[in-house]
Coordinates of C-alpha atoms and ligand atoms in Angstrom, one line a residue:
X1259 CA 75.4 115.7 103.1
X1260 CA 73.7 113.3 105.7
X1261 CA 76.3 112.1 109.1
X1262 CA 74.6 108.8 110.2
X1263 CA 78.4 108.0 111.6
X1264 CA 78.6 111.1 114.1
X1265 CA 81.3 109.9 117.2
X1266 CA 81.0 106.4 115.8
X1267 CA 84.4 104.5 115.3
X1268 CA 85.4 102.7 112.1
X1269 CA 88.0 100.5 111.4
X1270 CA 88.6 99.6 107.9
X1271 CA 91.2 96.8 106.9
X1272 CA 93.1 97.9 103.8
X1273 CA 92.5 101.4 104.5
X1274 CA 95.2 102.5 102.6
X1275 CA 94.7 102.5 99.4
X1276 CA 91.9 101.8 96.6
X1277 CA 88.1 100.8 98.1
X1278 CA 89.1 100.9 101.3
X1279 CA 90.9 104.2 101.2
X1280 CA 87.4 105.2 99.5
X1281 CA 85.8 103.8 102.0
X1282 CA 87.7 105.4 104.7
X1283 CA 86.7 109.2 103.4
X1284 CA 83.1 108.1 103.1
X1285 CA 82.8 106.9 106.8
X1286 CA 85.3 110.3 107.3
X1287 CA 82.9 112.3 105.4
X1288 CA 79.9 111.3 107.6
X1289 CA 81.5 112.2 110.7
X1290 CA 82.9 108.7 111.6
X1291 CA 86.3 108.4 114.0
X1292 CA 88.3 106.0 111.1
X1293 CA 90.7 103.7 112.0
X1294 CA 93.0 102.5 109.2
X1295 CA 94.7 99.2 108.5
X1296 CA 97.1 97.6 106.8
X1297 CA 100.7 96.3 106.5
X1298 CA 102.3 99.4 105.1
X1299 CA 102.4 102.4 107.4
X1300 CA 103.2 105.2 104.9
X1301 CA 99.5 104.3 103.0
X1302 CA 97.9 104.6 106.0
X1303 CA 99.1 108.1 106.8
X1304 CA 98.2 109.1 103.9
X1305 CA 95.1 108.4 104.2
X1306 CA 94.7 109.7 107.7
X1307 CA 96.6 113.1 106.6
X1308 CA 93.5 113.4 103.9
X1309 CA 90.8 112.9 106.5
X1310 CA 92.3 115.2 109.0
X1311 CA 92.6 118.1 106.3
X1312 CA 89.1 117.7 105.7
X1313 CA 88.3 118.5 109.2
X1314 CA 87.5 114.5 110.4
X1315 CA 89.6 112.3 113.2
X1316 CA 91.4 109.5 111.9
X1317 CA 94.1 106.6 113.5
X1318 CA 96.7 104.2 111.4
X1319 CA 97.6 101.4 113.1
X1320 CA 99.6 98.8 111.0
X1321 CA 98.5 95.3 111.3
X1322 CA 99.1 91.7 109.0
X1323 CA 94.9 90.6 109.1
X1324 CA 96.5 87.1 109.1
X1325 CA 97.8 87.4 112.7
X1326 CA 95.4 87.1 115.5
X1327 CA 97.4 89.1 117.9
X1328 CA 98.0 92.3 115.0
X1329 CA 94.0 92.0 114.6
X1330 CA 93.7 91.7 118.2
X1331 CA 96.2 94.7 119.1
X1332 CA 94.2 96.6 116.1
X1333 CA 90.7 96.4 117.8
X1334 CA 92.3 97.4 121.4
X1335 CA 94.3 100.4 119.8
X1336 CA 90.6 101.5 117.7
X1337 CA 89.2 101.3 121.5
X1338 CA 91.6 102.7 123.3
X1339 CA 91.7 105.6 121.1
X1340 CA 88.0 106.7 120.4
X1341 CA 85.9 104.9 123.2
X1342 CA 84.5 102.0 121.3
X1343 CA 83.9 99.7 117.9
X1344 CA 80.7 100.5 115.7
X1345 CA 81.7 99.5 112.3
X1346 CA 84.3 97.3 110.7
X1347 CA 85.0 97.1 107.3
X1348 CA 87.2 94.0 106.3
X1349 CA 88.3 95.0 103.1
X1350 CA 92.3 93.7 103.1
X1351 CA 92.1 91.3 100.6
X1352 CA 94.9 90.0 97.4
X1353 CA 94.2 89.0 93.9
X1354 CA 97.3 86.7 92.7
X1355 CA 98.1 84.4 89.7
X1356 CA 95.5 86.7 87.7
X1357 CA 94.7 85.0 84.4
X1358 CA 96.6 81.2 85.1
X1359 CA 94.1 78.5 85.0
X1360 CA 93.4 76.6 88.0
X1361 CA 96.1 73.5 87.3
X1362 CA 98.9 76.0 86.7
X1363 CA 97.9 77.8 90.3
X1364 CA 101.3 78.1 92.0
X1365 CA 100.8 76.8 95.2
X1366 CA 102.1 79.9 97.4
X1367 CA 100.0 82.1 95.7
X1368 CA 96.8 80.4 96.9
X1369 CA 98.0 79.8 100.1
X1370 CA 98.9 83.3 100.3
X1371 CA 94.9 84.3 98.9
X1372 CA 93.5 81.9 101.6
X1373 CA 95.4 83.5 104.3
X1374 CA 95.1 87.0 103.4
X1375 CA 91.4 86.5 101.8
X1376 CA 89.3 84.1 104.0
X1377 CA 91.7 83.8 107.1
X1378 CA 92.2 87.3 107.4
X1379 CA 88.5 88.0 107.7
X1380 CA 88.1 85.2 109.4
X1381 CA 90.2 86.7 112.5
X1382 CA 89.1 90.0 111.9
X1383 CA 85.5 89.1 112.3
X1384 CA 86.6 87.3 115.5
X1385 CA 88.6 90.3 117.5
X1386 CA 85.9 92.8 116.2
X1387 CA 82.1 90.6 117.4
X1388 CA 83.9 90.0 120.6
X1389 CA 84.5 93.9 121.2
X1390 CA 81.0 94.7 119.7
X1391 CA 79.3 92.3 122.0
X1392 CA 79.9 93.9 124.9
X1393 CA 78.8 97.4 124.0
X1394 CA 75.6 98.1 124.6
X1395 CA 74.9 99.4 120.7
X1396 CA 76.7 96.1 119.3
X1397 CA 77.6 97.1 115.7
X1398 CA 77.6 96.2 112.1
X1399 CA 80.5 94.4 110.6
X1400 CA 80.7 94.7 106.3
X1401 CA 82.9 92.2 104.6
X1402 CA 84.3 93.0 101.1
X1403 CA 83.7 90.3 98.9
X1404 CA 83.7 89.9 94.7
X1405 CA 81.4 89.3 92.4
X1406 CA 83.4 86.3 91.4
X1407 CA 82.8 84.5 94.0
X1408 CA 79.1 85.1 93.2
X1409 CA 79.7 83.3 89.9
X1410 CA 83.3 82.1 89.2
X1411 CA 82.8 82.5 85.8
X1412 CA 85.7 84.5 84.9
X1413 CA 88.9 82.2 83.3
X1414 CA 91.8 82.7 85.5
X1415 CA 90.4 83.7 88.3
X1416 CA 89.0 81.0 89.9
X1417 CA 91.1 80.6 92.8
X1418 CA 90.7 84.4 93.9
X1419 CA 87.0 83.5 93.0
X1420 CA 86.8 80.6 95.6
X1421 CA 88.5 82.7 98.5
X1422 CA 85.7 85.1 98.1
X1423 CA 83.0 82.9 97.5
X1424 CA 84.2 81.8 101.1
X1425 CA 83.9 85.1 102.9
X1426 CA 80.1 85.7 101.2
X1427 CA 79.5 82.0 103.0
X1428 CA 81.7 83.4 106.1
X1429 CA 79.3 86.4 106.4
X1430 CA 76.1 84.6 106.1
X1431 CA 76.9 82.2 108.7
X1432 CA 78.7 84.8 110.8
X1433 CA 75.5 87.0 110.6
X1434 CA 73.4 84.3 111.9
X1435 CA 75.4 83.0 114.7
X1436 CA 75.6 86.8 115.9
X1437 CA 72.6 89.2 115.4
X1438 CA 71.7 88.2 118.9
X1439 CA 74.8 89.8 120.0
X1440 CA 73.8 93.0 118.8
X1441 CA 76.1 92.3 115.5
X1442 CA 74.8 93.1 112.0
X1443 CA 77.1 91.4 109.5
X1444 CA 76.8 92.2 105.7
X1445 CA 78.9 91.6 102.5
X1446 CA 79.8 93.9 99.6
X1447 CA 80.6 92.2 96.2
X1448 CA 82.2 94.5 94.3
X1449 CA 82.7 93.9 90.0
X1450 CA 85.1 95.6 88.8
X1451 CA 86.0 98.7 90.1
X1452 CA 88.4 101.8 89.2
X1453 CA 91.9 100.8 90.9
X1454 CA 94.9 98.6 89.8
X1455 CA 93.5 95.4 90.7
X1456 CA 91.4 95.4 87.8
X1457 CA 94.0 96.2 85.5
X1458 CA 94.8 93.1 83.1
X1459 CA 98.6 92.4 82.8
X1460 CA 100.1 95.4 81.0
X1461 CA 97.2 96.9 80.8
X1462 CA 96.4 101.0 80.4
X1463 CA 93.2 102.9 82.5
X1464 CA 92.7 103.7 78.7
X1465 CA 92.6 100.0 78.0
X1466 CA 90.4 98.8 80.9
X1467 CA 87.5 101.4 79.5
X1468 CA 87.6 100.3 76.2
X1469 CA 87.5 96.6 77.2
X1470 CA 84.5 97.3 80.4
X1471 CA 82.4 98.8 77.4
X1472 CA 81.4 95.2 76.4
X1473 CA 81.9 93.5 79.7
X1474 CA 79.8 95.4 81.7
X1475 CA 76.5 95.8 81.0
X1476 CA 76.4 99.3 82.5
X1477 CA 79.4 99.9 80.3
X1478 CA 82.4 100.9 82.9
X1479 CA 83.6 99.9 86.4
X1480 CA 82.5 101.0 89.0
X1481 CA 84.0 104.3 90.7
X1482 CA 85.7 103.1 94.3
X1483 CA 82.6 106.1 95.7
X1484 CA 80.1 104.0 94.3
X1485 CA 81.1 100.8 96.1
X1486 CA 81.9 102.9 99.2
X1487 CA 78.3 103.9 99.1
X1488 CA 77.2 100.5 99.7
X1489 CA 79.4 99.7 102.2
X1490 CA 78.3 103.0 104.3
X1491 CA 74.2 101.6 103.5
X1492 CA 74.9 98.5 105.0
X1493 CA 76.7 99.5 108.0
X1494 CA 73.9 102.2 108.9
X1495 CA 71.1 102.4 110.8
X1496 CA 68.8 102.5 107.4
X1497 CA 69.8 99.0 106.8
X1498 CA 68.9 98.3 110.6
X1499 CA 67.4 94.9 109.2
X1500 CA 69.4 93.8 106.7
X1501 CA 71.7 90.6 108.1
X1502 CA 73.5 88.4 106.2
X1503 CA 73.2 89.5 102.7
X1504 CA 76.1 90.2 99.9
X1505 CA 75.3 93.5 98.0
X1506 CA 76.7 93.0 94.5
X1507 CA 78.0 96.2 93.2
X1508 CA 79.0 95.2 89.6
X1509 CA 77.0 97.4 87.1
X1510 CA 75.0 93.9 86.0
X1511 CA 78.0 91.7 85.5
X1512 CA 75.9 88.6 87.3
X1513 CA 72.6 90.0 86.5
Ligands
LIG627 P1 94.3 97.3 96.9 O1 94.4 98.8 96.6 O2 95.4 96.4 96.5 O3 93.9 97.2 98.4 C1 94.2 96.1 99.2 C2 94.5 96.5 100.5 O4 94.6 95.4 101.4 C3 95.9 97.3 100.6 O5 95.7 98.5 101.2 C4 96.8 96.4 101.4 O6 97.7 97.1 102.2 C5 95.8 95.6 102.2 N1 96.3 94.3 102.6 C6 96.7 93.3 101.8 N2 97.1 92.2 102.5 C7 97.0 92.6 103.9 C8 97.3 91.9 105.1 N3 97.8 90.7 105.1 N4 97.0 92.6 106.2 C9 96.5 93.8 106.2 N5 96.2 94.5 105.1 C10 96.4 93.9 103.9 O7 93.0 96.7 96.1 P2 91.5 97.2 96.0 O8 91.1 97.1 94.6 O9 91.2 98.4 96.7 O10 90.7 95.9 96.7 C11 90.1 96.1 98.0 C12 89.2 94.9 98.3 O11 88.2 94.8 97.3 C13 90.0 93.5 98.2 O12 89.5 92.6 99.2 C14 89.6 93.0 96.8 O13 89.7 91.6 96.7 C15 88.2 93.5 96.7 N6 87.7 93.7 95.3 C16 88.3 94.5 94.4 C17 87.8 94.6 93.1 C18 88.4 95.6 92.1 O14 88.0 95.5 90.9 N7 89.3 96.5 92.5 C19 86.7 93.9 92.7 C20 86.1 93.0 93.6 C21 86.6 92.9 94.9 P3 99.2 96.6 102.6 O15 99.7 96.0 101.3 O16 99.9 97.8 103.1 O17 99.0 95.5 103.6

C-alpha cells in the first residue's frame, strides 16, 4: 500500500455515504487527516467511526454545500482541526426527477439539482482556493462530475445531465483562473457506479447487473473503489501536471 496523503488534510463533501464515503477510506487508507461533509450528522459518524478503527484520524462537520457560511465554517473547522487544506473533494451532489423527460421536469426539482449540483460546488470551490492560496503547498481540488454531462444522452436524465455538464465547465475554467495560486483543480466523471443512485425506480442490485451487462461496455458498474481511485490519482502529486481535465470513469459508456 502506497501513503502519498501522510498529514495531508482532506475534506470530502458527501462524505457519508456512497463515492464519497469510498472516497473518504481511500484518502484514510493513505494516511490522509479526512474531513467529512454533509447535511446528516449520523452518516458522517459513521464514516469517521470506520476510519478511526482502522487506525486513521477523521472529523464530521455537518454543513448544507448550498450555504456559503456552512462551506465557509466547514473549511475553518478542517483547519482549525488539522493545520491546513490539501485536498478537497466536492462530491455532494443529487439526482432528482430520474426518468421524466425534460418538459415534465418539475420545477423544484431542478432548482433543487442547480443548487445542490453546480451551486454547491460552486461555493465550495470558493471557501476551499481561498484557504489553499495562502499555504505555501496550495492544493488540488477534484470535482465529482457524470458521465452524463459528458454526453447527455441518457432519456430522463437530462436535467441532472446539464448540472453536471456545468461543474466539468466549472472545473475547467476554475483550473485555469487558479493554477497560479498553487491550486490544481480536476474532475471525475463517474458512469454508473455500485450505490442507490443508479438504481432505476423499483429496481433490485440483481436487476441493475443484469441490465449494465448490455449497457456497459465493460459489462458492470463500476465499484465506488474504482472511482475512488481516480479521485486519489488526480489529487496526488503523480498527477502533479494534470489541470483542468475530467477523468471519465464509466467502463466505456462514452467511449
Ligand atoms: P449518495 O450516496 O446519495 O451521496 C450523495 C451525498 O451528498 C450524500 O452523502 C448527501 O448527504 C450529500 N449531499 C446531498 N446534498 C447535500 C448538500 N446540500 N450539502 C451537503 N451534502 C449534501 O450518492 P452517490 O452515488 O455516492 O453520488 C455521489 C456523487 O457522485 C454525486 O455528486 C453524484 O451525482 C455523482 N455520481 C454518481 C453516480 C452513480 O452512479 N452513483 C454516477 C455519476 C456521478 P446528506 O443527504 O446527509 O446531505
Amino acid at each position: 500500500m502506497t501513503h502519498r496523503f501522510t498529514g495531508r488534510t482532506t475534506l470530502v463533501t458527501g462524505g457519508g455515504s456512497g463515492i464519497g464515503r469510498g472516497i473518504a477510506l481511500a484518502f484514510a487508507a493513505e494516511g490522509a487527516n479526512v474531513v467529512v461533509a454533509g447535511r446528516r450528522q449520523e452518516p458522517l459518524d459513521e464514516t469517521v467511526a470506520l476510519i478511526e478503527a482502522a487506525g486513521g484520524k477523521a472529523l464530521a462537520v455537518t454543513a448544507d454545500v448550498t450555504r456559503a457560511d456552512d462551506v465557509r465554517a466547514l473549511v475553518d473547522a478542517a483547519v482549525d482541526r488539522f493545520g491546513s487544506l490539501d485536498v478537497a473533494v466536492n462530491n455532494a451532489g443529487v439526482l432528482e426527477a430520474a426518468g421524466t423527460p425534460v418538459a415534465d421536469v418539475p420545477e423544484d426539482a431542478w432548482r433543487r439539482m442547480l443548487d445542490i449540483n453546480v451551486t454547491g460546488v460552486l461555493l465550495a470551490l470558493q471557501a476551499e482556493v481561498r484557504q489553499m492560496r495562502t499555504q505555501p503547498g496550495g492544493g488540488a481540488i477534484v470535482n465529482i462530475a457524470s458521465r452524463i454531462g459528458v454526453h447527455g444522452r441518457i432519456p430522463g436524465t437530462t436535467a441532472y445531465g446539464a448540472t453536471k455538464a456545468a461543474v466539468s465547465v466549472l472545473t475547467r475554467g476554475a483550473a485555469l483562473d487558479h493554477i497560479a495560486d498553487g491550486v490544481r483543480i480536476n474532475a471525475v466523471s463517474p458512469g454508473a457506479t455500485a450505490t442507490p443512485m443508479s438504481l432505476q425506480p423499483g429496481e433490485t442490485e440483481a436487476g441493475r447487473a443484469e441490465r449494465m451487462r448490455t449497457a456497459v461496455p465493460l459489462g458492470r458498474v463500476s465499484t465506488v473503489e474504482e472511482t475512488a481511485a481516480a479521485v486519489l490519482y488526480l489529487a496526488s502529486d503523480d498527477a502533479a501536471s494534470v489541470v483542468g481535465t475530467d477523468l471519465v470513469v464509466d467502463g466505456g459508456s462514452t467511449a
